[in-house]
Coordinates of C-alpha atoms and ligand atoms in Angstrom, one line a residue:
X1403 CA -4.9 24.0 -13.8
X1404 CA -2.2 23.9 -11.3
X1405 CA -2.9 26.4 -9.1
X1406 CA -7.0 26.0 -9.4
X1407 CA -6.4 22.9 -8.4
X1408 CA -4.3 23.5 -5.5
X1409 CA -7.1 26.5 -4.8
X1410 CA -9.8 24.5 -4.7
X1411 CA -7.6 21.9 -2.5
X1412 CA -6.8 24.3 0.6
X1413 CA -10.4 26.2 0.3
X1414 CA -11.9 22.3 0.8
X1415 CA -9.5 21.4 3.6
X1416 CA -10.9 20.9 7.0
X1417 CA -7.6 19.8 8.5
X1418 CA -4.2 22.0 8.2
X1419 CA -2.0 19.7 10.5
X1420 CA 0.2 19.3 7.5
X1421 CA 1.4 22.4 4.7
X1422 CA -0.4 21.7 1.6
X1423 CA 3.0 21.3 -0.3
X1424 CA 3.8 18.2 1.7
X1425 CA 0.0 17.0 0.8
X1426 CA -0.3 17.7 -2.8
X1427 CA 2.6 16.8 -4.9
X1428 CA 2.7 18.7 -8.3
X1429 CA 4.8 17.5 -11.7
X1430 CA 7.3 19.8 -10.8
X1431 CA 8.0 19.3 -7.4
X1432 CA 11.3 17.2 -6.3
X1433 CA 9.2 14.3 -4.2
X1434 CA 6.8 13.5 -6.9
X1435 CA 8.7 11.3 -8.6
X1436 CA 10.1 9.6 -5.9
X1437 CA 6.6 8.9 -4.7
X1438 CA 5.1 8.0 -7.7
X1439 CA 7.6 5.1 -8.1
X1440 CA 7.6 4.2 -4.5
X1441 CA 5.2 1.3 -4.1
X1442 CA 5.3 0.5 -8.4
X1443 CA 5.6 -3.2 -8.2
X1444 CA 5.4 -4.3 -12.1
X1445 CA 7.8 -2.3 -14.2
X1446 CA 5.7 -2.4 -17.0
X1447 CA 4.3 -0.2 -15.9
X1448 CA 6.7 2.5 -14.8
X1449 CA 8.5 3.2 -18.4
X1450 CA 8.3 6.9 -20.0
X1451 CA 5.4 6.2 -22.1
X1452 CA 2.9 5.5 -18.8
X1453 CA 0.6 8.7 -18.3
X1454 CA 1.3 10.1 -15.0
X1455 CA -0.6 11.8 -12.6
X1456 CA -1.7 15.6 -12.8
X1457 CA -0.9 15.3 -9.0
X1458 CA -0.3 13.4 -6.6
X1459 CA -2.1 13.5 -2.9
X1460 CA -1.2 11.9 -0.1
X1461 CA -3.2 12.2 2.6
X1462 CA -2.8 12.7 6.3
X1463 CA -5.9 12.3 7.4
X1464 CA -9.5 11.8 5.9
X1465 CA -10.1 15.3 5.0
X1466 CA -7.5 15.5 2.5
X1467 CA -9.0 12.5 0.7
X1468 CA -12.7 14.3 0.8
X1469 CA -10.9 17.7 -0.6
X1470 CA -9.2 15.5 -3.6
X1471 CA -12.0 13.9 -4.7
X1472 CA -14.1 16.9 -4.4
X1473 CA -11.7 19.2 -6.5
X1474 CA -10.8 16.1 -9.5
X1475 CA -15.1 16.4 -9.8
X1476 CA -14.3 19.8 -10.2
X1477 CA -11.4 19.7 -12.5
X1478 CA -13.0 17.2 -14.5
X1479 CA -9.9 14.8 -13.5
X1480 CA -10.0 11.0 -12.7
X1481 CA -8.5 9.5 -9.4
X1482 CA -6.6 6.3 -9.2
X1483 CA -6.3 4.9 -5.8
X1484 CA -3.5 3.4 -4.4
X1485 CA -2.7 1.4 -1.0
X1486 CA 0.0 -1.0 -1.8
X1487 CA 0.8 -0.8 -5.4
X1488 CA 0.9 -4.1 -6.1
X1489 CA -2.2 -4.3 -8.7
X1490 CA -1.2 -6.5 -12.1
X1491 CA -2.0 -4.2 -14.5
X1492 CA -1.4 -1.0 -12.7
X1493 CA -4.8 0.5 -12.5
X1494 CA -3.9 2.0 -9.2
X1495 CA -1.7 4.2 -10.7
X1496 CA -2.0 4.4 -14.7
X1497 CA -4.8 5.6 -16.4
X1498 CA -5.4 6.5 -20.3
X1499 CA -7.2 9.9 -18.9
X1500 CA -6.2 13.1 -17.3
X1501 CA -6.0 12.1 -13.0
X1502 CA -5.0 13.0 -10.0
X1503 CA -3.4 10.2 -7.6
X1504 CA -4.4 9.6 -3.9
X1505 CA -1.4 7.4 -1.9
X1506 CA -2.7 6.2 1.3
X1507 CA 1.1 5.2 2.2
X1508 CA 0.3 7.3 5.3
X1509 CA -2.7 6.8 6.1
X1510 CA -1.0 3.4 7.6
X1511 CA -1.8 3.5 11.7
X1512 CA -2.8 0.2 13.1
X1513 CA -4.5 -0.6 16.3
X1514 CA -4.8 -4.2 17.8
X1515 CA -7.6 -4.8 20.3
X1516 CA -6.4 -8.9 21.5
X1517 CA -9.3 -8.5 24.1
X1518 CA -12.2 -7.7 21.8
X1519 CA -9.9 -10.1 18.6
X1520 CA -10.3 -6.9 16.7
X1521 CA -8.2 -4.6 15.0
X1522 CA -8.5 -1.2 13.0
X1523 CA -6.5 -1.2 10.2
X1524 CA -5.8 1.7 7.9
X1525 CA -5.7 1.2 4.2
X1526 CA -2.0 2.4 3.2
X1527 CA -0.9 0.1 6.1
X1528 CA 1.1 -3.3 4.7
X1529 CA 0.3 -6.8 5.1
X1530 CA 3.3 -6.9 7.3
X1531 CA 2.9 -4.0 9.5
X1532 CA -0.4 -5.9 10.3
X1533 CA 0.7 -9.3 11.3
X1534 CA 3.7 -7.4 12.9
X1535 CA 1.5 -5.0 15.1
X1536 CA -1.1 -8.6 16.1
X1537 CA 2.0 -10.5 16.9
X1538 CA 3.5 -8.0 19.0
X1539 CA 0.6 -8.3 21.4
X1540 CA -0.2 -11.6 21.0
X1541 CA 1.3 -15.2 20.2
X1542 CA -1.7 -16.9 19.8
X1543 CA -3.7 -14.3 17.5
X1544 CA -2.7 -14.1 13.6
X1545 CA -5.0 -12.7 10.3
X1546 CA -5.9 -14.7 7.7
X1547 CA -4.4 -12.8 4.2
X1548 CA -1.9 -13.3 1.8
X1549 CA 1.7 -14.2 2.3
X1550 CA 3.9 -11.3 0.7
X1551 CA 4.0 -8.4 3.4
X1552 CA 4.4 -5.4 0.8
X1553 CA 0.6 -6.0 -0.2
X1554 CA -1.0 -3.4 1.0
X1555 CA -4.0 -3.8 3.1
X1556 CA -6.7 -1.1 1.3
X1557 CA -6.5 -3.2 -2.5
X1558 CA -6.1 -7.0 -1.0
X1559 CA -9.2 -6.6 1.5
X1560 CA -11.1 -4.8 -1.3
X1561 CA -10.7 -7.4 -3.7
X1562 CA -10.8 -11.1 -1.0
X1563 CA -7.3 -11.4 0.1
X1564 CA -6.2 -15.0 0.9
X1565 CA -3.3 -16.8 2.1
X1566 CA -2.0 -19.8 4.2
X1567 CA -4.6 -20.3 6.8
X1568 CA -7.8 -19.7 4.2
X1569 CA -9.2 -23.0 4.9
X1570 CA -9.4 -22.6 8.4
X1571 CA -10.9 -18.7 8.5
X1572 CA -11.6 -17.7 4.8
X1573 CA -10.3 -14.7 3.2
X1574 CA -9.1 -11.0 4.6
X1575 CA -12.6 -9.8 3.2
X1576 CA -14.4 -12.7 5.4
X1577 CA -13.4 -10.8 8.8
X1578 CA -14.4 -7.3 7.8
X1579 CA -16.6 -6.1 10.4
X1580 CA -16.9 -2.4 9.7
X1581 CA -15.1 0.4 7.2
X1582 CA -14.2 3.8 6.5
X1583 CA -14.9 5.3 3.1
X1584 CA -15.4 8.4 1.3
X1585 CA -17.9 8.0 -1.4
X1586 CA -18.3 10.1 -4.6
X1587 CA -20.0 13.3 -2.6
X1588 CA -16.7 14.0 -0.1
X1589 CA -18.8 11.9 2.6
X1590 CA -17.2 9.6 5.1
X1591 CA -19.3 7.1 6.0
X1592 CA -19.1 3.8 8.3
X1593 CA -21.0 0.5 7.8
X1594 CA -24.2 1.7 9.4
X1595 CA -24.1 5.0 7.0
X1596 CA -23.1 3.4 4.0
X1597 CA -26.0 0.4 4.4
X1598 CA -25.3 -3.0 4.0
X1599 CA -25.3 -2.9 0.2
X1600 CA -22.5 -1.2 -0.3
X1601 CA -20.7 -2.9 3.1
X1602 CA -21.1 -6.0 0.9
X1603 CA -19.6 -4.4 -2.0
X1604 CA -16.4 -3.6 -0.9
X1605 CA -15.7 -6.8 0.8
X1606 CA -14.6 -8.3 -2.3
X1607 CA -15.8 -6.3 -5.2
X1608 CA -13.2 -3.8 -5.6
X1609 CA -12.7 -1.0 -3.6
X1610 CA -11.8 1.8 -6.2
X1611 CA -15.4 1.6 -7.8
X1612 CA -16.9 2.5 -4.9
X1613 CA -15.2 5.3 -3.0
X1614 CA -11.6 5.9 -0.8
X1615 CA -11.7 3.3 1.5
X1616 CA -9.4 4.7 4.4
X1617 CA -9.5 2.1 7.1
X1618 CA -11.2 -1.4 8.2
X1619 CA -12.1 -2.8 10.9
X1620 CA -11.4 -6.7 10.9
X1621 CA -11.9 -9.4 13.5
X1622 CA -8.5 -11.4 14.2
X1623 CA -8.4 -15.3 14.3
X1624 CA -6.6 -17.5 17.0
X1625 CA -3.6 -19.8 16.1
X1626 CA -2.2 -21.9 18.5
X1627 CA 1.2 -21.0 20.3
X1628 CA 3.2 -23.9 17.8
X1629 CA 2.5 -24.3 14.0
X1630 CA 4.7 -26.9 12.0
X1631 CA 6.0 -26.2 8.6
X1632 CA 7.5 -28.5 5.8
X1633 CA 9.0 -28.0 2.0
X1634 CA 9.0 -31.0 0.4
X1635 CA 10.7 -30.5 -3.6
X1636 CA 10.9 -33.0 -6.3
X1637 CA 11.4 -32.8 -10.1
X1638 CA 9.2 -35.1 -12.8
X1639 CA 12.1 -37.4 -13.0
X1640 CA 11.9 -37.7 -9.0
X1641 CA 7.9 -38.6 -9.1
X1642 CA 7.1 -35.1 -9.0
X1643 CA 3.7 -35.8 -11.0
X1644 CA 2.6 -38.7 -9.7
X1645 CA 3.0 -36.9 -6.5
X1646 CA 1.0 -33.7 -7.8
X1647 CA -2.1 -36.2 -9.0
X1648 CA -2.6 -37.3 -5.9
X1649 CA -2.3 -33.6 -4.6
X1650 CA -5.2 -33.1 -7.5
X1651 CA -7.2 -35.6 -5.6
X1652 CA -6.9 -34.7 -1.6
X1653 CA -5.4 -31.0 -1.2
X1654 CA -8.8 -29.6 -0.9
X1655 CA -10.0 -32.7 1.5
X1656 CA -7.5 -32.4 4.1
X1657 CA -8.5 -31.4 7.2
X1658 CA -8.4 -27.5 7.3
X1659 CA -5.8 -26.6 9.9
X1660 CA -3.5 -28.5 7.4
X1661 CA -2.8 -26.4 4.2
X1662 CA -0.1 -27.8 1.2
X1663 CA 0.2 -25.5 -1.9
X1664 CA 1.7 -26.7 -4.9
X1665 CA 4.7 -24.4 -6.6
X1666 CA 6.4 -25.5 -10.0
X1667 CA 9.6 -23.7 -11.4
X1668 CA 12.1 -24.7 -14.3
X1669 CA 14.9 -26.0 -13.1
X1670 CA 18.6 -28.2 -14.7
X1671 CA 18.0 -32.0 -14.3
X1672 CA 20.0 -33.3 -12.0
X1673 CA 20.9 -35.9 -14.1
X1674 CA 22.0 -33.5 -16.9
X1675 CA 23.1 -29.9 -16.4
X1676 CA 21.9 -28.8 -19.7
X1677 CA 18.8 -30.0 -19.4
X1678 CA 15.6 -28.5 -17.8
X1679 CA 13.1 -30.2 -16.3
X1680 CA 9.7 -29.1 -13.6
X1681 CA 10.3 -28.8 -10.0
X1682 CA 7.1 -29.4 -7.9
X1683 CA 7.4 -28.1 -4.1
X1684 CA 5.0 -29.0 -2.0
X1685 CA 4.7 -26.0 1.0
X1686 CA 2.8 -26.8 3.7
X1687 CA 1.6 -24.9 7.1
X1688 CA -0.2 -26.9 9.8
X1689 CA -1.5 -25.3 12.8
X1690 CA -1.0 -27.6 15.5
X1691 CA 2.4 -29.5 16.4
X1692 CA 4.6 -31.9 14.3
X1693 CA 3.6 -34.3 16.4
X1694 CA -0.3 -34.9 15.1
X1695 CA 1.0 -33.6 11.2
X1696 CA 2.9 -36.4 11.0
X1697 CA 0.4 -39.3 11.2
X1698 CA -1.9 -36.9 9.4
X1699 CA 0.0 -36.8 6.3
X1700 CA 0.8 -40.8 6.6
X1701 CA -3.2 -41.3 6.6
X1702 CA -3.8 -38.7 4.1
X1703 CA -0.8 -38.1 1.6
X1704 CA 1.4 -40.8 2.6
X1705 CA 2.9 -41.1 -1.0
X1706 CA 4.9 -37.8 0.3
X1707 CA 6.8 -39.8 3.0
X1708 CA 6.8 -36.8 5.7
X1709 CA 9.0 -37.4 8.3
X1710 CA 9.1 -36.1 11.7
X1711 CA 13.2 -34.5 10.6
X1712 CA 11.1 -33.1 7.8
X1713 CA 9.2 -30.7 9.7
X1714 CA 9.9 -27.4 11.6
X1715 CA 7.8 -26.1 14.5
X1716 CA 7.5 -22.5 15.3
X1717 CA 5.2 -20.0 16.2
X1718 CA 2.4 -18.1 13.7
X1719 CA 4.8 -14.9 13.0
X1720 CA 7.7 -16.9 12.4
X1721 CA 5.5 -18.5 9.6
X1722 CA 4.6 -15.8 8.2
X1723 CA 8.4 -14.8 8.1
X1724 CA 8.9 -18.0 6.5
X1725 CA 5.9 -18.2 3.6
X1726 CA 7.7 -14.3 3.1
X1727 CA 10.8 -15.7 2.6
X1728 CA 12.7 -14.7 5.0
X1729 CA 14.6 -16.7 7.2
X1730 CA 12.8 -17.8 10.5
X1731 CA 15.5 -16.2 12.8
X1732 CA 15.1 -12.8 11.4
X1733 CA 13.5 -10.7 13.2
X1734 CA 9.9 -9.9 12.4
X1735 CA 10.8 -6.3 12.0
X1736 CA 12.0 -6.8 8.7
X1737 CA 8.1 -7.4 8.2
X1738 CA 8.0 -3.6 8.3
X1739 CA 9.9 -3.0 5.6
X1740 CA 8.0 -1.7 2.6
X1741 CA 10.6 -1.6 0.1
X1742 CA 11.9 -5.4 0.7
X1743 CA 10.7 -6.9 -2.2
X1744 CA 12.4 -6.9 -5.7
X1745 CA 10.8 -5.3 -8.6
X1746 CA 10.5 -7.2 -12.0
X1747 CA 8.2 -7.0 -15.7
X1748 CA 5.8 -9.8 -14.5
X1749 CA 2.4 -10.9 -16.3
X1750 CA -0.1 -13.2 -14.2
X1751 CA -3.7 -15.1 -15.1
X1752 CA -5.5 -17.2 -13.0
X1753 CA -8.2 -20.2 -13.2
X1754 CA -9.9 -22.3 -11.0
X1755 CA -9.9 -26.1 -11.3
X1756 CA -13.1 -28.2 -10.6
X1757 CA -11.6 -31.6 -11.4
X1758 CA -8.5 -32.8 -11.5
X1759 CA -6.6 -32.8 -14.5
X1760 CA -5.8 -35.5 -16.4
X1761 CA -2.7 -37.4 -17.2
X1762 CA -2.6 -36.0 -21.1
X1763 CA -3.5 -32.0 -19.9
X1764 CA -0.3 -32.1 -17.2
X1765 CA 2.1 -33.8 -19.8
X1766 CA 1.1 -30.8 -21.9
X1767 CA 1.3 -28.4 -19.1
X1768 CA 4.7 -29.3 -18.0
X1769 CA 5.8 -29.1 -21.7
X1770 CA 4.3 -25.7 -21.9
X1771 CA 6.2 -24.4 -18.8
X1772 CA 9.1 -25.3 -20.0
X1773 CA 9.2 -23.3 -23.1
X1774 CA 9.7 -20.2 -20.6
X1775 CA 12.1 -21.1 -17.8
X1776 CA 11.2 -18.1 -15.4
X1777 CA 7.3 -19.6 -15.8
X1778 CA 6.0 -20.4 -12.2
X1779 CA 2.4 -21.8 -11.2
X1780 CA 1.1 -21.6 -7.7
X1781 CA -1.6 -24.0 -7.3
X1782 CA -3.6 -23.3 -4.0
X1783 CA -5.8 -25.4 -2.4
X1784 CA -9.8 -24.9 -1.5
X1785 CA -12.0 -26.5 0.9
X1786 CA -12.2 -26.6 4.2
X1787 CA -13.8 -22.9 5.1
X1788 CA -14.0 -22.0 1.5
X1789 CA -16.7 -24.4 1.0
X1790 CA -18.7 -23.8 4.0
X1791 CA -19.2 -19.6 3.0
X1792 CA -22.4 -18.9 0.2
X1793 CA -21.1 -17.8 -2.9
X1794 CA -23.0 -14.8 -2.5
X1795 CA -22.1 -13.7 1.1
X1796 CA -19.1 -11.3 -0.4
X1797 CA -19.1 -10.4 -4.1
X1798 CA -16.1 -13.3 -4.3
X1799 CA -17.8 -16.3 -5.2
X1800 CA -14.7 -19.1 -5.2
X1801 CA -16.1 -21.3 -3.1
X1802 CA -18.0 -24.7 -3.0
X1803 CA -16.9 -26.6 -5.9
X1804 CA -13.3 -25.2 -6.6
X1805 CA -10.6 -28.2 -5.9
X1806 CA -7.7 -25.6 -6.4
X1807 CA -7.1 -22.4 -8.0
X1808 CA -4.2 -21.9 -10.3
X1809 CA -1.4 -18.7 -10.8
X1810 CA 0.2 -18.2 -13.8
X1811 CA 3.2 -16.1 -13.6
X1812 CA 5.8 -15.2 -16.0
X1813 CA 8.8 -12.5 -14.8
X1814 CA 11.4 -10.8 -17.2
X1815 CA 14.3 -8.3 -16.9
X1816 CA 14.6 -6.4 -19.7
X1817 CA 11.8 -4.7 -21.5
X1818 CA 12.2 -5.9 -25.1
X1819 CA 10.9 -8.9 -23.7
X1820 CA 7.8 -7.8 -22.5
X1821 CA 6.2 -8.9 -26.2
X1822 CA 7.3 -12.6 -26.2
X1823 CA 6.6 -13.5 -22.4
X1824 CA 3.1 -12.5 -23.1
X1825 CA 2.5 -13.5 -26.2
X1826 CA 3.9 -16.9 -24.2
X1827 CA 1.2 -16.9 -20.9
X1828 CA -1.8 -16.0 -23.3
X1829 CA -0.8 -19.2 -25.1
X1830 CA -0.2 -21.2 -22.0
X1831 CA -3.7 -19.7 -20.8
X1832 CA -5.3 -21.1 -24.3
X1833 CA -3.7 -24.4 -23.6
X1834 CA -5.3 -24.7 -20.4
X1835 CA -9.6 -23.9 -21.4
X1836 CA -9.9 -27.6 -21.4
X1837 CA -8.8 -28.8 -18.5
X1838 CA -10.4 -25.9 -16.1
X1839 CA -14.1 -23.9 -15.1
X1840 CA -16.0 -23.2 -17.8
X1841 CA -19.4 -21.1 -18.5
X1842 CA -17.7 -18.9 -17.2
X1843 CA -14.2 -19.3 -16.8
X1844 CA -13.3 -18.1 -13.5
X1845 CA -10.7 -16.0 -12.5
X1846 CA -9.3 -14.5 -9.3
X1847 CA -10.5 -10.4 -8.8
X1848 CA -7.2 -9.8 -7.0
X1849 CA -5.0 -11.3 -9.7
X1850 CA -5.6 -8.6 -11.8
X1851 CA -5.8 -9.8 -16.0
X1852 CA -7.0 -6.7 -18.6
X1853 CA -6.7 -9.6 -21.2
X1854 CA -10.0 -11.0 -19.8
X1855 CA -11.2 -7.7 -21.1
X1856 CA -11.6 -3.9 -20.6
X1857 CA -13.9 -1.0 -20.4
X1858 CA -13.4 1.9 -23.1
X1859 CA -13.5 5.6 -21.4
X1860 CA -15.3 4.8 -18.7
X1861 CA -18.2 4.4 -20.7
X1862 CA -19.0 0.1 -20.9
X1863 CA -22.5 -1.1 -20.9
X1864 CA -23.3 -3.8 -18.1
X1865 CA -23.6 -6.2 -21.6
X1866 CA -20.1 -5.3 -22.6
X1867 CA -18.6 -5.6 -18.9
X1868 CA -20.0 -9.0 -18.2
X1869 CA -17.4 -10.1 -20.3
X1870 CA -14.6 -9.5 -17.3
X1871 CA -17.2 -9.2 -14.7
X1872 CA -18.7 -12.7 -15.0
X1873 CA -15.3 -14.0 -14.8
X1874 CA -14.4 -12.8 -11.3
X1875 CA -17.8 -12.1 -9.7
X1876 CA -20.2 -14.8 -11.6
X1877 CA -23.9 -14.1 -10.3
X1878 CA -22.5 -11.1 -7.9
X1879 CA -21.8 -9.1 -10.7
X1880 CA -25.6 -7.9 -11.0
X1881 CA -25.8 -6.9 -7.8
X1882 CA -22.6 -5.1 -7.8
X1883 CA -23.7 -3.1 -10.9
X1884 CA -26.7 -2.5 -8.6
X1885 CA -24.9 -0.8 -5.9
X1886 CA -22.8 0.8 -8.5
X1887 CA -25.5 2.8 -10.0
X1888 CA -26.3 3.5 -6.4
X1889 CA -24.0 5.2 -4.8
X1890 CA -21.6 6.7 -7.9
X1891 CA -24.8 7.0 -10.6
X1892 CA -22.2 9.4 -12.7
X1893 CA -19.7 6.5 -12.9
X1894 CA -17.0 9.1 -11.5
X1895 CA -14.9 5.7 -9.8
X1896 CA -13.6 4.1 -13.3
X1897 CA -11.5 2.5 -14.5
X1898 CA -10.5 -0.5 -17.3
X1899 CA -12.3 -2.5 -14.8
X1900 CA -14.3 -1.1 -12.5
X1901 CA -18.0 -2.1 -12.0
X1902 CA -20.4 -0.7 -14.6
X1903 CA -23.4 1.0 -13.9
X1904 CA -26.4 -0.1 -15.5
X1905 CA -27.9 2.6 -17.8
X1906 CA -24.8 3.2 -20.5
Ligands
FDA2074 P1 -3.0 -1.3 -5.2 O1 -2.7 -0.1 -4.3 O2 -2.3 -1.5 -6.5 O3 -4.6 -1.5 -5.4 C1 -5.2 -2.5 -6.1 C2 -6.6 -2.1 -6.5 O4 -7.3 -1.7 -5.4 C3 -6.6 -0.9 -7.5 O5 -7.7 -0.9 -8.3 C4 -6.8 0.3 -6.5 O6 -7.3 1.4 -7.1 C5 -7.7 -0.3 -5.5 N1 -7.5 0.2 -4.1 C6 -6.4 0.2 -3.4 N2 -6.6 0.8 -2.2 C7 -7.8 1.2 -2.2 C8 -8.6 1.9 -1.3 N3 -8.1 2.3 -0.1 N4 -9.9 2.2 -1.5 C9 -10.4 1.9 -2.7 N5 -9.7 1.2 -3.7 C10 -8.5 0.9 -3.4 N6 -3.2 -11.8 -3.3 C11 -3.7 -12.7 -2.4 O7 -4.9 -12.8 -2.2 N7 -2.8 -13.5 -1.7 C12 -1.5 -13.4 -1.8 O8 -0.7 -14.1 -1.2 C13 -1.0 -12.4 -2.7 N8 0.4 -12.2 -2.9 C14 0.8 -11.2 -3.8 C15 2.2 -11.1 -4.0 C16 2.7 -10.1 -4.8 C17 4.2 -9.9 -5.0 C18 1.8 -9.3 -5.6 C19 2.3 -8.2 -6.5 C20 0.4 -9.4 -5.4 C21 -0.1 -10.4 -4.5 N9 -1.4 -10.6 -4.3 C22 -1.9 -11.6 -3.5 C23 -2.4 -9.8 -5.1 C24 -2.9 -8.6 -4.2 O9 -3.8 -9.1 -3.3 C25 -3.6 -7.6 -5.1 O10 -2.7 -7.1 -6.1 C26 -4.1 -6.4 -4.3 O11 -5.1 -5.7 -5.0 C27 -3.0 -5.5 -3.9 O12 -3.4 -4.5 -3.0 P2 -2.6 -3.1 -2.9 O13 -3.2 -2.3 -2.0 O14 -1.1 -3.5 -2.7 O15 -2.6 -2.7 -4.4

């Protein structure tokens, strides 16, 4: 197979800038290991056991991804693509059959038009190198995606992409205005080749069942020259719940330059070192100056008690630096690191909330999150933009109606854990049905979850996939199946969960 494969690869290539050894990265060969573990985020997925690629391609330029996907067809081998790495599950990097693996990590070039508030952005490139390249030329241009800078671009765009100034300009997917891809045939196509259909598709629904997307074009959004943040912590024996109800009632009313997520972690009662108790922080990004954010929050949320020595002004990328977790002095260089962030066994589920939650479901929430003390929700606020965008305009339909979404996470060290900690969120997730959407219950594409259920060898009916795909997509599900059975009929994109088409 080795050397068919790597026959059929240089008699497809168009482009020989680079020697095929550096391109195509065999079992045996001293870099693939290296490479394959280079953007692995979960290690759950990085133990002995995991199936790993025949090969492993990393492209240069376009060519080299037509030429991979035309010799796996060949070869009868599956792809898995990968941008960032930072999928859930993995699926951009495991799979149960026989595949080849296509990095875009260099495929990563970036170019900012501030004059036309566009940008070009190639898949492999990070979240950070993004916001690092806008800032770079402007002060008062930012991009509204999510806050951790090793995401990488090609999966969070694919699958909605949101972050800290959402309410105000929607999600990464929102301010696609043209892409690359190559589809199942080798083609590269743009928007106007690959029809509007399939445009829609990709903004939201999931890149890797439709093709290689290499790069996208996305418009940029203006912030103003100051933002203000603020961090405001307290524990359930400091008023920490009655401060999340009220959170429950106005987060997603607020006006929507103002965003305030909610984050709980275990932490030792102050009162008592041995015991734990829930830490609710409240993190908050307002574009615009302390000045108006201050009698904001005393109209809207004045239970908080925000005071002006409370808040810290500074400008977009230094925000970005911050919700990254950085320190605000550092430079934004470190944004271009692509390695920064730590590497742990993790498990995640999400839901969306509709109404707040009563009294009775948080007492039982906070006594659930205790039982595991590296449990930690995010709870994100809608609105604003959110609700102003048709469910179906992108296949991500999260919009009117949702009051907050919700992450459950759970991280571990060792892997003999790996059993109880999700045995542990599956039971936190049944404890929760109650108290969130329902018919179906809704869950966030980009927060990957095989536990809301699977596809068997590639070979799931449309029936047996609406399980999952009613979850994330709702009524857009159809008409991705649709453009599924359009443009990759032989279902040659799979994988546990990619989109069905409609005749198995
Ligand atoms: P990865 O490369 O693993 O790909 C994810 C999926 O997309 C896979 O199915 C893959 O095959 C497919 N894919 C990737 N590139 C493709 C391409 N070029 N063409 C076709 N298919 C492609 N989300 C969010 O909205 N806001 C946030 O703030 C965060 N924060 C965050 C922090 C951390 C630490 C993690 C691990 C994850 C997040 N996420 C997030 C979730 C994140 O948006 C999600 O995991 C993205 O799919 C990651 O994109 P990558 O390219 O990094 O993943």
């Amino acid at each position: 197979l080795d050397d068919n494969f790597l026959q059929c690869f240089s008699s497809n290539l168009l482009n020989y800038t680079k020697p095929i050894s550096e391109v195509v990265l065999a079992k045996n060969t001293s870099a693939y290991s290296s490479v394959f573990q280079s953007s692995v985020r979960n290690l759950r997925f990085l133990n002995t056991s995991t199936e790993k690629p025949e090969f492993i391609i990393t492209p240069f330029h376009e060519s080299h991804i037509q030429a991979a996907i035309v010799c796996a067809k060949t070869y009868d081998m599956q792809i898995r693509i990968r941008s960032g790495g930072h999928d859930y599950e993995g699926l951009s990097y495991v799979s149960e059959e026989k595949f080849v693996l296509i990095d875009l990590a260099h495929l990563r070039s970036i170019s900012v038009d501030i004059e036309k508030e566009n940008a070009w952005v190639e898949s492999g490139a990070t979240l950070g190198e993004l916001y690092y390249k806008i800032a770079e030329k402007s002060n008062v241009y930012g991009f509204p995606a999510g806050s951790c800078p090793t995401v990488g671009v090609g999966g969070h765009i694919s699958g909605g992409g949101f972050g800290t100034i959402f309410r105000k300009y929607g999600l990464a997917a929102d301010t696609v205005v043209d892409a690359k891809i190559v589809d199942v045939n080798g083609n590269i196509l743009n928007r106007k080749s690959m029809g509007e259909d399939l445009f829609w598709a990709i903004r939201g629904g999931g890149g890797a069942s439709f093709g290689v997307i290499f790069a996208w074009k996305v418009r940029l959004v203006q912030v103003p020259p100051k933002v203000t943040v603020f961090k405001v912590a307290e524990t359930l024996e400091e008023g920490a719940n009655m401060l999340f109800q009220k959170w429950q009632r106005i987060g997603h009313k607020l006006p929507e330059d103002l965003f305030i997520h909610a984050v709980t972690g275990v932490v030792n009662a102050s009162s008592n070192n041995n015991k734990k108790t829930i830490q609710i922080s409240f993190d908050s990004l307002y574009l615009g100056e302390a000045e108006k954010l201050v009698p904001m929050m005393e109209e809207n949320f004045p239970e908080l008690d925000l005071k002006r020595e409370n808040c810290t002004e500074m400008s977009w990328i230094q925000s970005v630096l911050y919700f990254a977790g950085f320190s605000t002095s550092e430079s934004p260089e470190v944004l271009l690191n692509r390695t920064a962030q730590l590497k742990s066994f993790f498990k995640a589920k999400s839901d969306y909330v509709k109404k707040p939650i009563s009294e009775t479901g948080l007492q039982g929430l906070y006594k659930k999150l205790l039982e595991a003390e590296t449990s930690e929700l995010i709870l994100t606020p809608y609105g604003g933009k959110m609700s102003e965008i048709k469910d179906s305009e992108t296949p991500f339909p999260h919009r009117r109606g949702n009051i907050y979404k919700i992450q459950y996470m759970v991280t571990w060290d060792e892997e003999e854990e790996t059993k109880q900690h999700l045995r542990w969120i599956r039971s936190l997730y049944s404890y929760m049905a109650p108290y969130v959407s329902k018919s179906p219950r809704a869950a966030y594409f980009n927060y990957r979850d095989l536990d809301l259920g699977r596809n068997k060898n590639g070979n799931t009916s449309f029936a047996q996939a609406s399980v999952w795909g009613l979850k994330y997509f709702k009524n857009n599900f159809k008409r991705l199946a649709k453009v599924k059975t359009e443009t990759d009929p032989s279902n040659f994109f799979r994988n546990e969960q990619s989109i069905p088409v409609f005749y198995l």
